[in-house]
């Protein structure tokens, strides 16, 4: 008998479908309606998101590996809100990453890494400063750059234009990349997922090129980060009102 890990369970359904209910779009596993960990009916706001979630369930093989189902997990978080946070708390949590934003912290040596950070990260910071009309900057100080209060206010106001579902996705991506600046670049389609992930790991990639790495561990880590970041980004776009962005993503 094979013991299935707690994060895995045997696949118990043949077919996955979606249907429209009163509260939105539902996922059906054979004839059972999918429910959240807290027992709520699993209902999502858009058909495109429902299709994406259904694809996650349909692509599971003999065992259901929940740790690979990032869209389902984000929907569960949005529906159950296990940490009981409101919109303002979600926004503040995302903006707080500015204090320790990956692209704002710079090394003083070696010169090759200093130059790499300047060449790769400065254009993204410059884009964000122009796009939102704010000052962000960078610093080699251990305390990081001094972010002006107005910058926080502008970014809080910008994030407030997103709905609660999209904000759950934004905070998820910010946490993966440890960078609000890179996340904003992703949401605005200024960066691809691959670019954002590599920029978030610039120092690690530099060290690996210099000293080598445990190849399988590095590859797995990189793939995982890409998968989570891609899922979070797609989740935000599918939960946002902008049909133009949705169309661009789904056609791409």
Short mmCIF file of C-alpha atoms in Angstrom, two decimals, residues 41-219:
data_model
loop_
_atom_site.label_atom_id
_atom_site.label_comp_id
_atom_site.label_asym_id
_atom_site.label_seq_id
_atom_site.Cartn_x
_atom_site.Cartn_y
_atom_site.Cartn_z
CA UNK A 41 -19.12 26.44 -2.51
CA UNK A 42 -16.11 27.08 -4.77
CA UNK A 43 -17.31 29.98 -6.94
CA UNK A 44 -15.13 32.27 -9.03
CA UNK A 45 -15.99 35.63 -10.63
CA UNK A 46 -14.95 34.97 -14.23
CA UNK A 47 -15.38 32.16 -16.74
CA UNK A 48 -11.73 32.44 -17.81
CA UNK A 49 -10.57 31.86 -14.21
CA UNK A 50 -12.98 28.92 -13.87
CA UNK A 51 -11.51 27.35 -17.03
CA UNK A 52 -7.97 27.86 -15.70
CA UNK A 53 -8.86 26.24 -12.35
CA UNK A 54 -10.69 23.37 -14.08
CA UNK A 55 -7.54 22.79 -16.17
CA UNK A 56 -5.49 22.45 -12.95
CA UNK A 57 -7.87 19.75 -11.67
CA UNK A 58 -8.07 18.01 -15.04
CA UNK A 59 -4.28 17.86 -15.40
CA UNK A 60 -3.83 15.94 -12.13
CA UNK A 61 -2.80 12.32 -12.70
CA UNK A 62 -3.36 9.41 -10.28
CA UNK A 63 -2.84 11.65 -7.27
CA UNK A 64 -4.04 15.20 -6.66
CA UNK A 65 -1.02 17.36 -5.82
CA UNK A 66 -2.46 20.47 -4.21
CA UNK A 67 0.98 22.10 -3.99
CA UNK A 68 1.02 22.34 -7.80
CA UNK A 69 -2.45 23.96 -7.96
CA UNK A 70 -1.64 27.60 -7.32
CA UNK A 71 -4.79 29.06 -8.91
CA UNK A 72 -7.03 26.77 -6.87
CA UNK A 73 -5.14 27.75 -3.71
CA UNK A 74 -5.48 31.48 -4.48
CA UNK A 75 -9.23 31.05 -5.08
CA UNK A 76 -9.57 29.18 -1.77
CA UNK A 77 -7.72 32.00 0.01
CA UNK A 78 -9.99 34.60 -1.61
CA UNK A 79 -13.16 32.68 -0.72
CA UNK A 80 -12.25 31.60 2.82
CA UNK A 81 -9.96 34.53 3.75
CA UNK A 82 -8.37 32.38 6.50
CA UNK A 83 -6.33 35.29 7.91
CA UNK A 84 -9.44 37.51 8.01
CA UNK A 85 -7.74 40.48 6.37
CA UNK A 86 -9.66 43.35 4.82
CA UNK A 87 -8.76 45.27 1.66
CA UNK A 88 -6.75 47.92 3.50
CA UNK A 89 -4.66 45.30 5.33
CA UNK A 90 -3.88 43.48 2.07
CA UNK A 91 -2.76 46.73 0.42
CA UNK A 92 -0.59 47.73 3.40
CA UNK A 93 1.04 44.28 3.44
CA UNK A 94 2.00 44.64 -0.24
CA UNK A 95 3.26 48.23 0.10
CA UNK A 96 5.30 47.29 3.20
CA UNK A 97 7.60 45.30 0.86
CA UNK A 98 8.91 48.64 -0.44
CA UNK A 99 10.96 48.88 2.77
CA UNK A 100 12.88 45.74 1.84
CA UNK A 101 12.30 45.64 -1.92
CA UNK A 102 14.82 43.36 -3.66
CA UNK A 103 15.62 45.87 -6.43
CA UNK A 104 16.22 48.74 -3.99
CA UNK A 105 18.96 47.01 -1.96
CA UNK A 106 22.39 47.33 -3.55
CA UNK A 107 25.80 45.86 -2.77
CA UNK A 108 28.97 47.98 -2.60
CA UNK A 109 31.20 45.24 -4.01
CA UNK A 110 32.27 43.35 -6.08
CA UNK A 111 32.18 45.89 -8.90
CA UNK A 112 30.85 43.33 -11.41
CA UNK A 113 27.75 42.73 -9.23
CA UNK A 114 27.36 46.47 -8.54
CA UNK A 115 27.30 47.06 -12.30
CA UNK A 116 24.92 44.16 -12.92
CA UNK A 117 22.43 45.49 -10.35
CA UNK A 118 22.70 48.99 -11.80
CA UNK A 119 22.19 47.80 -15.40
CA UNK A 120 19.34 45.40 -14.65
CA UNK A 121 17.45 47.03 -11.78
CA UNK A 122 17.79 50.77 -12.45
CA UNK A 123 15.65 50.71 -15.63
CA UNK A 124 12.81 48.98 -13.73
CA UNK A 125 12.94 51.53 -10.89
CA UNK A 126 13.05 54.39 -13.43
CA UNK A 127 10.02 52.93 -15.21
CA UNK A 128 8.05 52.66 -11.93
CA UNK A 129 8.99 56.20 -10.89
CA UNK A 130 7.80 57.61 -14.23
CA UNK A 131 4.72 55.37 -14.47
CA UNK A 132 3.40 56.34 -11.04
CA UNK A 133 5.03 59.78 -10.71
CA UNK A 134 6.88 58.86 -7.51
CA UNK A 135 10.39 58.61 -6.04
CA UNK A 136 11.71 55.19 -5.06
CA UNK A 137 15.50 55.16 -5.45
CA UNK A 138 18.01 52.60 -4.18
CA UNK A 139 20.57 52.33 -1.39
CA UNK A 140 23.58 50.33 -0.22
CA UNK A 141 22.57 50.99 3.40
CA UNK A 142 21.40 48.00 5.43
CA UNK A 143 18.25 49.97 6.25
CA UNK A 144 17.47 50.38 2.55
CA UNK A 145 16.34 53.55 0.76
CA UNK A 146 14.23 56.16 2.49
CA UNK A 147 10.87 55.85 0.71
CA UNK A 148 8.93 59.17 0.74
CA UNK A 149 5.49 59.10 2.38
CA UNK A 150 3.95 60.38 -0.86
CA UNK A 151 5.28 57.34 -2.76
CA UNK A 152 3.47 55.04 -0.32
CA UNK A 153 0.27 57.07 -0.59
CA UNK A 154 0.31 56.99 -4.41
CA UNK A 155 0.93 53.23 -4.52
CA UNK A 156 -1.71 52.55 -1.84
CA UNK A 157 -4.16 54.55 -3.93
CA UNK A 158 -3.19 52.64 -7.10
CA UNK A 159 -3.59 49.24 -5.41
CA UNK A 160 -6.98 50.32 -4.02
CA UNK A 161 -8.27 50.31 -7.62
CA UNK A 162 -8.00 46.48 -7.60
CA UNK A 163 -10.71 44.25 -6.13
CA UNK A 164 -10.14 41.94 -3.15
CA UNK A 165 -9.48 38.86 -5.31
CA UNK A 166 -6.87 40.63 -7.43
CA UNK A 167 -5.20 41.99 -4.27
CA UNK A 168 -4.82 38.47 -2.87
CA UNK A 169 -2.96 37.62 -6.08
CA UNK A 170 -0.83 40.77 -5.97
CA UNK A 171 0.26 40.12 -2.40
CA UNK A 172 1.05 36.50 -3.34
CA UNK A 173 3.31 37.63 -6.22
CA UNK A 174 4.97 40.34 -4.11
CA UNK A 175 5.79 37.67 -1.51
CA UNK A 176 7.27 35.36 -4.16
CA UNK A 177 9.47 38.05 -5.74
CA UNK A 178 10.06 39.97 -2.48
CA UNK A 179 9.51 43.07 -4.58
CA UNK A 180 6.58 45.41 -5.07
CA UNK A 181 8.41 47.18 -7.92
CA UNK A 182 8.83 43.96 -9.95
CA UNK A 183 5.22 42.97 -9.21
CA UNK A 184 3.95 46.31 -10.52
CA UNK A 185 6.03 45.75 -13.65
CA UNK A 186 4.36 42.36 -14.13
CA UNK A 187 0.83 43.69 -13.57
CA UNK A 188 1.44 46.47 -16.08
CA UNK A 189 2.83 43.97 -18.63
CA UNK A 190 6.15 45.84 -18.54
CA UNK A 191 7.94 42.62 -17.52
CA UNK A 192 7.40 38.98 -18.43
CA UNK A 193 7.28 36.34 -15.68
CA UNK A 194 10.72 35.06 -16.75
CA UNK A 195 12.21 38.57 -16.60
CA UNK A 196 10.67 39.35 -13.20
CA UNK A 197 11.86 36.05 -11.69
CA UNK A 198 15.42 36.48 -12.98
CA UNK A 199 15.53 40.08 -11.76
CA UNK A 200 14.35 38.94 -8.32
CA UNK A 201 17.16 36.36 -8.23
CA UNK A 202 19.89 38.51 -9.74
CA UNK A 203 22.35 38.04 -6.88
CA UNK A 204 21.76 34.27 -6.64
CA UNK A 205 22.21 33.86 -10.39
CA UNK A 206 25.42 35.92 -10.22
CA UNK A 207 26.80 33.71 -7.43
CA UNK A 208 25.83 30.55 -9.31
CA UNK A 209 27.61 31.73 -12.47
CA UNK A 210 30.66 32.50 -10.38
CA UNK A 211 30.79 29.46 -8.09
CA UNK A 212 28.57 26.87 -9.76
CA UNK A 213 25.49 25.26 -8.25
CA UNK A 214 23.69 22.05 -7.39
CA UNK A 215 21.99 21.90 -10.76
CA UNK A 216 18.83 19.94 -9.95
CA UNK A 217 18.12 22.01 -6.82
CA UNK A 218 18.61 25.29 -8.66
CA UNK A 219 16.46 24.21 -11.61
#
